[in-house]
Short mmCIF file of N, CA and C in Angstrom, two decimals:
data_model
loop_
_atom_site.label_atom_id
_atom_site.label_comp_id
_atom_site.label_asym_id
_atom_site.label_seq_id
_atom_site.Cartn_x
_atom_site.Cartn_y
_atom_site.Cartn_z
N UNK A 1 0.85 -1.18 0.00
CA UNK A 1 0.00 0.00 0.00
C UNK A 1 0.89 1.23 0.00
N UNK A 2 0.77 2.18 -0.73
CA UNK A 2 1.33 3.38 -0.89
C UNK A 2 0.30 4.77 -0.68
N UNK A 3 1.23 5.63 -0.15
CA UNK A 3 0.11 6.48 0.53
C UNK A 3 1.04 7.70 0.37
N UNK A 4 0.74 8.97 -0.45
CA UNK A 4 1.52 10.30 -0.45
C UNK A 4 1.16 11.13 1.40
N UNK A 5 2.55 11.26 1.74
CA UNK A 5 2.49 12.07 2.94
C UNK A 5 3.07 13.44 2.42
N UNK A 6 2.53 14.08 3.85
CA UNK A 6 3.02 15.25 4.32
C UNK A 6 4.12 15.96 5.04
N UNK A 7 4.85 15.87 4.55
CA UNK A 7 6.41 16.27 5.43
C UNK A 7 6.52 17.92 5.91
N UNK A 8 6.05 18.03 7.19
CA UNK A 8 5.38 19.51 7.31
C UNK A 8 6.67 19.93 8.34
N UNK A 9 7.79 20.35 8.00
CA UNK A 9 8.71 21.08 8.44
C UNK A 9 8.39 22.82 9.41
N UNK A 10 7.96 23.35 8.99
CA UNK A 10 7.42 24.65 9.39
C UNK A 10 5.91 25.18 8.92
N UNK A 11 6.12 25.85 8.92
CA UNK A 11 4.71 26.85 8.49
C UNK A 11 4.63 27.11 7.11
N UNK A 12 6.06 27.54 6.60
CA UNK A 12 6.19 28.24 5.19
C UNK A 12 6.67 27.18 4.44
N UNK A 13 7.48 25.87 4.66
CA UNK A 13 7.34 24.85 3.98
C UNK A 13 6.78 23.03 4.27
N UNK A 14 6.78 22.88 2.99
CA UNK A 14 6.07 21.76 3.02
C UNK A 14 7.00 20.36 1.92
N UNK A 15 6.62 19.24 2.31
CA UNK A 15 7.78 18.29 1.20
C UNK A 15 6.25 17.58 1.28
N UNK A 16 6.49 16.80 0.08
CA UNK A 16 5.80 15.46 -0.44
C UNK A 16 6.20 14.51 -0.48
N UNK A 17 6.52 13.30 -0.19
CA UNK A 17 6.69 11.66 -0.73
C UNK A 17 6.10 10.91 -0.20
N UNK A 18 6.12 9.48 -0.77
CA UNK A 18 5.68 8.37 -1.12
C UNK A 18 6.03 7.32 -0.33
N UNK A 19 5.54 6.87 0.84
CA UNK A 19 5.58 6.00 1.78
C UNK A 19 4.84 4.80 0.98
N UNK A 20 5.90 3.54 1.45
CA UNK A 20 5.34 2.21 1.61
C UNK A 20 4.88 1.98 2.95
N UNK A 21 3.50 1.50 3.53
CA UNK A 21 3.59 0.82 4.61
C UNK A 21 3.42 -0.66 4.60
N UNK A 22 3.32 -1.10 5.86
CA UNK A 22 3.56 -2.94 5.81
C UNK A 22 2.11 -3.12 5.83
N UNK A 23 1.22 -3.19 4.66
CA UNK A 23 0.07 -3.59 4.64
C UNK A 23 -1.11 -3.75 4.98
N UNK A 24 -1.38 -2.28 6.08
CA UNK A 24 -2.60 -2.07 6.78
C UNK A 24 -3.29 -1.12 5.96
N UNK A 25 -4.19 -0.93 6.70
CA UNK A 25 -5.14 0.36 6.29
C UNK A 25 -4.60 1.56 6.71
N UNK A 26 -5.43 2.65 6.47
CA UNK A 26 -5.17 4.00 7.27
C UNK A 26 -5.76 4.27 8.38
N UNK A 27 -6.29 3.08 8.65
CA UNK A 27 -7.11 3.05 10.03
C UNK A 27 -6.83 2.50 11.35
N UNK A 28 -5.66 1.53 10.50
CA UNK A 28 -4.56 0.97 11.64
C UNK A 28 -3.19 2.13 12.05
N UNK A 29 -2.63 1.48 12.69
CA UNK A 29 -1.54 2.08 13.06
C UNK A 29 -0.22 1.81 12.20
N UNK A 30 -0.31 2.38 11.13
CA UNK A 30 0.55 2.41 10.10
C UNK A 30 2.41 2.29 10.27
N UNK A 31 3.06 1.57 9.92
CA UNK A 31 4.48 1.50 9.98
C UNK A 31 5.37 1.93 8.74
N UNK A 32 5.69 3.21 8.70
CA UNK A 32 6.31 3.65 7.17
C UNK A 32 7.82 3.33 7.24
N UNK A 33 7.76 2.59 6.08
CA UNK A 33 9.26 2.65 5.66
C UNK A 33 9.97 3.15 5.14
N UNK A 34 10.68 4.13 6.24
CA UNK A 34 11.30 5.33 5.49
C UNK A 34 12.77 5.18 5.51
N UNK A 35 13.59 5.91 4.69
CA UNK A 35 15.03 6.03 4.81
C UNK A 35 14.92 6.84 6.01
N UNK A 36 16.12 6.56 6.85
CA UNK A 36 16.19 7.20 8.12
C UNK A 36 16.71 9.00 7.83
N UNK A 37 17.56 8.91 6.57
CA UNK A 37 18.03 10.55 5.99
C UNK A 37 16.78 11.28 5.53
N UNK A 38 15.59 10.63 5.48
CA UNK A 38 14.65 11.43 4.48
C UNK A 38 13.37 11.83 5.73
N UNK A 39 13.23 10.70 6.59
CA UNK A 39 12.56 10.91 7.69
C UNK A 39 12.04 12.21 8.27
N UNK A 40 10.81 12.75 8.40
CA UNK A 40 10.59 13.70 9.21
C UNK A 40 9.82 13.48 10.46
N UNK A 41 9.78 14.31 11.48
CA UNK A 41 9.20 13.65 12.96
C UNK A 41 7.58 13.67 12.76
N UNK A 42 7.28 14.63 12.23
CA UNK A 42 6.24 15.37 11.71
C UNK A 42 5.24 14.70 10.61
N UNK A 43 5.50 13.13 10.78
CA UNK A 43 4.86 13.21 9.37
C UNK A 43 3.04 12.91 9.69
N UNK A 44 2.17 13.52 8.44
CA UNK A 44 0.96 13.26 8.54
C UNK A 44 0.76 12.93 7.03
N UNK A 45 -0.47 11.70 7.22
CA UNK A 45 -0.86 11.45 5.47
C UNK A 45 -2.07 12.15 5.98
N UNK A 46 -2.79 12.17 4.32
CA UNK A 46 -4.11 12.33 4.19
C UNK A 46 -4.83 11.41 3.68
N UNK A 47 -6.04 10.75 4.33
CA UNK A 47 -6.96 9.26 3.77
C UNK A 47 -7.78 10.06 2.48
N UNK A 48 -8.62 9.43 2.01
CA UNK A 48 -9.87 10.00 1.45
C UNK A 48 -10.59 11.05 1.94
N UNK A 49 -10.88 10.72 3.37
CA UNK A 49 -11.59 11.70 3.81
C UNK A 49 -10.90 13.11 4.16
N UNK A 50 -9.97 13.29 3.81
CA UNK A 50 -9.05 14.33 4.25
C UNK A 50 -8.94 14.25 5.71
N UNK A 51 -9.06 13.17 6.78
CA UNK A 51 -8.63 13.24 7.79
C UNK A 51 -7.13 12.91 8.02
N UNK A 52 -6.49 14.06 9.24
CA UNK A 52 -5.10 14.18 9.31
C UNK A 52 -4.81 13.02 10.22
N UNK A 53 -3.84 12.15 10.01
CA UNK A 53 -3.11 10.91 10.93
C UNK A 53 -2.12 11.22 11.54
N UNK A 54 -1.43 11.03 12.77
CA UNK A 54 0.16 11.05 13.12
C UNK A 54 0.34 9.39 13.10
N UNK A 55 1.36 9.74 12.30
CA UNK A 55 1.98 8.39 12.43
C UNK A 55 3.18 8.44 13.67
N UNK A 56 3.03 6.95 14.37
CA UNK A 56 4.22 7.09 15.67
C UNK A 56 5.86 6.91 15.13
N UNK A 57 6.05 7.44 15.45
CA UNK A 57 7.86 7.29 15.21
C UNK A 57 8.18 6.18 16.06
N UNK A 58 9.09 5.52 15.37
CA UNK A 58 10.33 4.70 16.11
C UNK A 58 11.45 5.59 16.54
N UNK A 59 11.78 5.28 17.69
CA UNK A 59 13.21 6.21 18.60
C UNK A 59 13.90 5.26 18.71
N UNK A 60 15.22 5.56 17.80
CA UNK A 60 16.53 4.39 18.13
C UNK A 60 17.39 4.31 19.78
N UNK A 61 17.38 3.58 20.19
CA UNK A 61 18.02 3.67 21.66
C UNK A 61 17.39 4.33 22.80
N UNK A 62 16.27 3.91 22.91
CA UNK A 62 15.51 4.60 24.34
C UNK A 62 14.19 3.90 24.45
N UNK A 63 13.99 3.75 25.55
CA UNK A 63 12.74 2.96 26.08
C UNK A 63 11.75 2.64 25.53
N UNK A 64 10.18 2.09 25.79
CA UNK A 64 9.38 2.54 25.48
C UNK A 64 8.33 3.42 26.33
N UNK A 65 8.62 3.77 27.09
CA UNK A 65 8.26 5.08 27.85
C UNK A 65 8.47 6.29 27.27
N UNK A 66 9.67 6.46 27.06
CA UNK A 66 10.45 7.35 26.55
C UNK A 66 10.09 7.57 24.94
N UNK A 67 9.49 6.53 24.24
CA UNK A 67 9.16 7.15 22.27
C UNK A 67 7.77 7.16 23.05
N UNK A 68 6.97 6.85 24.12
CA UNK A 68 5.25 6.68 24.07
C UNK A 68 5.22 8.39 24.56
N UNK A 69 6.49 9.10 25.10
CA UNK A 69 6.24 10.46 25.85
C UNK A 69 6.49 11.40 24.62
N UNK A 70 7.51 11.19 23.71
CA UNK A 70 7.19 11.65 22.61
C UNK A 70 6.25 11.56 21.52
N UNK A 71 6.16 10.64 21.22
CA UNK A 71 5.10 10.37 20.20
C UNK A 71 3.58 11.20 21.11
N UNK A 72 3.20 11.12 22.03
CA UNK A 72 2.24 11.58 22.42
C UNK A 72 2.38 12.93 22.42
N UNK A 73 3.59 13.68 22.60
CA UNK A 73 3.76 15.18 22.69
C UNK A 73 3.60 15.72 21.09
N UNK A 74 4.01 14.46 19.92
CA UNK A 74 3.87 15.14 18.65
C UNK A 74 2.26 14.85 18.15
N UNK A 75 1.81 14.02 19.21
CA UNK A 75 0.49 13.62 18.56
C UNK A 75 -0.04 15.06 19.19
N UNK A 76 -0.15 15.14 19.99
CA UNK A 76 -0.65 16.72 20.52
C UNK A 76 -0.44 17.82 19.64
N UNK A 77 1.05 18.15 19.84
CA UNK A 77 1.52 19.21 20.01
C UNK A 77 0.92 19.48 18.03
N UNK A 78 1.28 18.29 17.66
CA UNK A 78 0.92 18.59 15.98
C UNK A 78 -0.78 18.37 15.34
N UNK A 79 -1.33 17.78 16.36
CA UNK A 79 -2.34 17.81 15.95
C UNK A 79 -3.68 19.37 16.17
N UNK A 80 -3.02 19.89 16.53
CA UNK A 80 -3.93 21.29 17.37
C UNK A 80 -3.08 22.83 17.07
N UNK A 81 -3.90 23.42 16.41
CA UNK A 81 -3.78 24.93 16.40
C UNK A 81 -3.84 25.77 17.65
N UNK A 82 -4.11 25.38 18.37
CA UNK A 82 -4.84 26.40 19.71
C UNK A 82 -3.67 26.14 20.66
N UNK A 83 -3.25 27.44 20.78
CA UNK A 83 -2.18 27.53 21.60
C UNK A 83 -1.61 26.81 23.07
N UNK A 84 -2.67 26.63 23.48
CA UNK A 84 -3.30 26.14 25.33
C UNK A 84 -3.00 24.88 24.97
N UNK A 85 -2.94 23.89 23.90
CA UNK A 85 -2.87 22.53 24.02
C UNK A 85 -1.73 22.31 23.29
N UNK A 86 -0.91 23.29 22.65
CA UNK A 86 0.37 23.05 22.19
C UNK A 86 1.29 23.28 23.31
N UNK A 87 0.63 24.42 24.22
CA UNK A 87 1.79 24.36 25.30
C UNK A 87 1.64 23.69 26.72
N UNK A 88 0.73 22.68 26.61
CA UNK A 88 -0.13 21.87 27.44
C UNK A 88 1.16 20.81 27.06
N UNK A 89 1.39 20.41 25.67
CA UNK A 89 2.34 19.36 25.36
C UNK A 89 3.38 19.74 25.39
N UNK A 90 3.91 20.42 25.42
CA UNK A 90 5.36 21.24 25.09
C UNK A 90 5.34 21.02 27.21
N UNK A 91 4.84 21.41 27.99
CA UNK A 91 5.06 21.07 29.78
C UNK A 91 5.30 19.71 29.84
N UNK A 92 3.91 19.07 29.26
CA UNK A 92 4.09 17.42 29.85
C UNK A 92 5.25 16.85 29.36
N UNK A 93 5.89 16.93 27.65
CA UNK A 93 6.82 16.74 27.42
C UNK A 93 8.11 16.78 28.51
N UNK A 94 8.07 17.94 28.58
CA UNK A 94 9.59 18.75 29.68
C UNK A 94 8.84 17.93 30.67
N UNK A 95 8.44 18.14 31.54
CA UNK A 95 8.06 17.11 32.86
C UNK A 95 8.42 15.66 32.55
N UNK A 96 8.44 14.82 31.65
CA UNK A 96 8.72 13.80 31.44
C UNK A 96 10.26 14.05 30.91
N UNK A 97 10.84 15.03 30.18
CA UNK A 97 12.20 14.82 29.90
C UNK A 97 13.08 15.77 31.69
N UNK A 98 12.48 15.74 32.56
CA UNK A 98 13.41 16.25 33.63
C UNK A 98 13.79 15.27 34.25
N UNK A 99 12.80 13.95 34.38
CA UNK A 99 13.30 13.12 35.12
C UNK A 99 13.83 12.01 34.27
N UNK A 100 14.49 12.42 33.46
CA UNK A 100 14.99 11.62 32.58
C UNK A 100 16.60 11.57 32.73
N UNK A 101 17.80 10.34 32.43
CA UNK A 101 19.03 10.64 32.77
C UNK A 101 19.67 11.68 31.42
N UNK A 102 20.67 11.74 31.40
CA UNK A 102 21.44 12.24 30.36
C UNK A 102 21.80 12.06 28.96
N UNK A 103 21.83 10.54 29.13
CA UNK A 103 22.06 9.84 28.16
C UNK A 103 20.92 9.47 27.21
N UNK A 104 20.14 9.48 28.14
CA UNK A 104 18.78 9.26 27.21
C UNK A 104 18.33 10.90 26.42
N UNK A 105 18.50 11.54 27.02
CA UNK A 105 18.45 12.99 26.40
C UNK A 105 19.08 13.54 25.37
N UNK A 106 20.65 12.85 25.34
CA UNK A 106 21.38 13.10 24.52
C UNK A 106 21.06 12.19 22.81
N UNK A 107 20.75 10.90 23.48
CA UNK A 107 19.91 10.14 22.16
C UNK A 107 18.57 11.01 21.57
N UNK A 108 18.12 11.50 22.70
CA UNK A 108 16.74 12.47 21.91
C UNK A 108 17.14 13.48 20.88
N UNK A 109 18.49 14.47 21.86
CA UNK A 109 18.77 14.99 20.99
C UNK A 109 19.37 15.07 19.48
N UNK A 110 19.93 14.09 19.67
CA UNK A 110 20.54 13.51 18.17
C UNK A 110 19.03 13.11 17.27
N UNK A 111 18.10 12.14 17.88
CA UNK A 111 17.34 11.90 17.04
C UNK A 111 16.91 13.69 16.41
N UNK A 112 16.38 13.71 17.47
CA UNK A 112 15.41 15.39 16.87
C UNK A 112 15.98 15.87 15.77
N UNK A 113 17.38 16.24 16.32
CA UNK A 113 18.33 16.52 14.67
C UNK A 113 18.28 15.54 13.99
N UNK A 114 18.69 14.59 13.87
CA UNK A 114 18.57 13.55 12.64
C UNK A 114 17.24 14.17 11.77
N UNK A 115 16.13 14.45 12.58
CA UNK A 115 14.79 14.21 11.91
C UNK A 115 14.57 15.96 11.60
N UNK A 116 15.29 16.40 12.06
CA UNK A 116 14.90 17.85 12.15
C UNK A 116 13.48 18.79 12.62
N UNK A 117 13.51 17.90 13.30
CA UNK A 117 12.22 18.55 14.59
C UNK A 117 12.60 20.05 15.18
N UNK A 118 12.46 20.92 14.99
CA UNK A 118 13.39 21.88 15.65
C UNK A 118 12.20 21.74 16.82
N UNK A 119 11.08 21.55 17.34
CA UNK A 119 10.21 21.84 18.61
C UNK A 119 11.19 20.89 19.82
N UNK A 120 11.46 19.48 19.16
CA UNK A 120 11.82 19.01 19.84
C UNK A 120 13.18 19.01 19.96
N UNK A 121 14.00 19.14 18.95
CA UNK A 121 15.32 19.92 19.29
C UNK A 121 15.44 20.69 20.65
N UNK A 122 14.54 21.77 20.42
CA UNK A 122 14.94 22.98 21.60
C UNK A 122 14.64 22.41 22.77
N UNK A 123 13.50 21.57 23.22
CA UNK A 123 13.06 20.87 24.06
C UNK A 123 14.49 19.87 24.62
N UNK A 124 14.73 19.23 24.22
CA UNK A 124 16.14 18.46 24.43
C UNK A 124 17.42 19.04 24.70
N UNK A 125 17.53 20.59 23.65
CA UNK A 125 18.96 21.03 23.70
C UNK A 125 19.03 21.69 25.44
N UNK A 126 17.81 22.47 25.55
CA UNK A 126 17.39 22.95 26.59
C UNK A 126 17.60 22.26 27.86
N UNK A 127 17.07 20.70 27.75
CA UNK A 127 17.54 20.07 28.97
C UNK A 127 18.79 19.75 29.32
N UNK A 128 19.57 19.58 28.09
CA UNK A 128 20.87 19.42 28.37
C UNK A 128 21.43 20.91 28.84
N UNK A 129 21.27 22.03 28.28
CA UNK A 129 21.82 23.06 28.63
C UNK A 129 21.84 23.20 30.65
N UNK A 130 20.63 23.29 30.71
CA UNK A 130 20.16 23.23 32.25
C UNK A 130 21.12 21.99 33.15
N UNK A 131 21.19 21.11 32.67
CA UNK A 131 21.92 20.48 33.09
C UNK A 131 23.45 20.87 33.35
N UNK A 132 23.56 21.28 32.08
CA UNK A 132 25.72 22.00 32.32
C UNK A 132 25.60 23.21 32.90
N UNK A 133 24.38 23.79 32.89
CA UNK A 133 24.80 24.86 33.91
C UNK A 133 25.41 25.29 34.68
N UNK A 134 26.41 26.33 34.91
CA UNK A 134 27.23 26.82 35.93
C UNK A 134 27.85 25.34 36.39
N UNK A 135 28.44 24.38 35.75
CA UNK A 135 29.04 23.47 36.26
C UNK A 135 30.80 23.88 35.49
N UNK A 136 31.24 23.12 36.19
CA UNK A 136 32.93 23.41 36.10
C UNK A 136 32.87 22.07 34.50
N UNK A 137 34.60 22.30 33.82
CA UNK A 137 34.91 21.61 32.75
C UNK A 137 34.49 20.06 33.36
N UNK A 138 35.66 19.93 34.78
CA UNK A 138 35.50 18.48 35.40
C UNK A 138 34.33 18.15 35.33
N UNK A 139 33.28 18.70 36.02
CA UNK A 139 32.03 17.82 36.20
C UNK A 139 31.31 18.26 34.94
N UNK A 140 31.07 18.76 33.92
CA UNK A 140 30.73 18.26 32.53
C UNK A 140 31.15 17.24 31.85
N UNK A 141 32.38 16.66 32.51
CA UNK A 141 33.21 15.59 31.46
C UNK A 141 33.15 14.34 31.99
N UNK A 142 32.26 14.22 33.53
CA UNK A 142 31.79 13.74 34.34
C UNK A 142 30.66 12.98 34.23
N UNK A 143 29.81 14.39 33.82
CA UNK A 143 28.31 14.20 33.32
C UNK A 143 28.52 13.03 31.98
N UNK A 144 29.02 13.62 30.97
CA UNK A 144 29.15 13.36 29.85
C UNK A 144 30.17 11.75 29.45
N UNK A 145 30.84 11.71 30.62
CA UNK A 145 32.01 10.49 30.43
C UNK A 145 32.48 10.73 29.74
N UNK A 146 33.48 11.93 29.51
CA UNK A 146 34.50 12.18 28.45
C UNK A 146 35.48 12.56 28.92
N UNK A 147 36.72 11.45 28.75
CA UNK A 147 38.07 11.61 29.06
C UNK A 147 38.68 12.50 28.84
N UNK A 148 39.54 12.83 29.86
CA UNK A 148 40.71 14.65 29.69
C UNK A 148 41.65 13.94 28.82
N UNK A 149 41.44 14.28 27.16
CA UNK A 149 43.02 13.87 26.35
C UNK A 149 43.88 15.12 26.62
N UNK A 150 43.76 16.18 27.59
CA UNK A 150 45.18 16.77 27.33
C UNK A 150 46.11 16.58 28.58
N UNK A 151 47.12 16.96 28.12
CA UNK A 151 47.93 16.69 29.55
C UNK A 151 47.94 17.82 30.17
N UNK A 152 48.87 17.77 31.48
CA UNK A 152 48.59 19.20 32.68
C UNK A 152 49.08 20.32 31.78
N UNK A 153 50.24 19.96 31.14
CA UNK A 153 50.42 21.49 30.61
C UNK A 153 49.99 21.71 29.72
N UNK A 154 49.26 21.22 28.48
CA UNK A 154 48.06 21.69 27.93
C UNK A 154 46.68 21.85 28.46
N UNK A 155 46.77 21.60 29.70
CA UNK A 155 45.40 22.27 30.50
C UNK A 155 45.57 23.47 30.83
N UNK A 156 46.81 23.44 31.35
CA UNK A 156 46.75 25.00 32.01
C UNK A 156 47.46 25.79 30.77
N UNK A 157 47.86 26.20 29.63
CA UNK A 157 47.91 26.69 28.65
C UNK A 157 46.93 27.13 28.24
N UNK A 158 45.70 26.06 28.25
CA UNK A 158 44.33 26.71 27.83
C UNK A 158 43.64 27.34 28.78
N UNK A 159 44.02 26.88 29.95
CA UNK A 159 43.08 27.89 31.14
C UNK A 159 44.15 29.30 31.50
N UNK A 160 45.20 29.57 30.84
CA UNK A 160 46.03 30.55 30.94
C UNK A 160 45.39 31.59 29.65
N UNK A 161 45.11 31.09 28.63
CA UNK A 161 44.73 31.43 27.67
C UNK A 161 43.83 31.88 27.60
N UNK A 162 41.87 31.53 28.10
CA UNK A 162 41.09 31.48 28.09
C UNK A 162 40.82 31.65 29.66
N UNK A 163 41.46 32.73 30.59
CA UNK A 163 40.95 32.40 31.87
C UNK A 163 40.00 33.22 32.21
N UNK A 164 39.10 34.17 31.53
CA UNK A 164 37.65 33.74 31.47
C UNK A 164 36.61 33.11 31.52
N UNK A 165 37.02 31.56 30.67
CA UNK A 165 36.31 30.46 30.59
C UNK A 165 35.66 29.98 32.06
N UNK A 166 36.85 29.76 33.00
CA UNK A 166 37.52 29.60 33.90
C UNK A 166 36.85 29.97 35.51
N UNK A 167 36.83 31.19 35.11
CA UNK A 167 36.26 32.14 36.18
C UNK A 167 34.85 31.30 37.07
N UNK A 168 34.88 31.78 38.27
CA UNK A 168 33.76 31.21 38.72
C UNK A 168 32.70 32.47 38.94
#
């Protein structure tokens, strides 16, 4: 079964293509097989009746808690014009990504980019930001598990250099 979607990026643009799904209706819960480069988070077909669908995304590397809190924030957040229930989803979202670890955030964030969600981009970049907040290099590299490749005297070269950075 082939079905033309809607690849609805913003307001001012729009893409078209041609989804295969695995053999349901438009009444089931549809599984598109998409190239993962062409993918948008966003996608909606149109049936006959001109009724709008969200189809659920698959999220590579994270729970299923974690794609059921998204997928529900894009089923919202994209299905409704009216401001009060876009930012109704845009809270529950963040409430569900605060108590979330790092790592799982950081997979969100990559997906979002992969897919180019910018709603959910900012939503993700945001949590991570909050997170490094006012924290020192050490405990970002901490957070993050990323090994110090320089040695002492290329540390302090750069914190001699940059001792702004530095400053508390």
């Amino acid at each position: 079964m082939s079905q033309t979607v809607v690849l609805e990026q913003n307001a001012v643009e729009t893409q078209s293509i041609t989804l295969k799904f695995d053999g349901c209706s438009s009444d089931a819960n549809p599984s598109p097989i998409v190239n993962p480069e062409n993918q948008s988070i966003t996608i909606k077909f149109d049936d006959q009746a001109s009724n709008h669908h969200t189809i659920p995304v698959s999220i590579p590397n994270v729970d299923s808690e974690t794609e059921a809190a998204v997928n529900e924030f894009l089923r919202k957040h994209g299905s409704s014009d009216e401001e009060s229930v876009r930012t109704d989803a845009m809270n529950d979202l963040w409430s569900f990504i605060e108590r979330q670890e790092i790592g799982t955030v950081v997979v969100l964030v990559k997906f979002a980019s992969d897919v180019k969600n910018f709603e959910l981009l900012e939503i993700f970049c945001q949590r991570v930001a909050d997170v490094i907040a006012k924290k020192t290099v050490e405990e970002v590299r901490e957070i993050f598990n990323i090994a110090n490749d320089f040695t002492p005297e290329e540390e302090q070269a750069i914190r001699d250099e940059h001792r702004w950075a530095f400053e508390d």
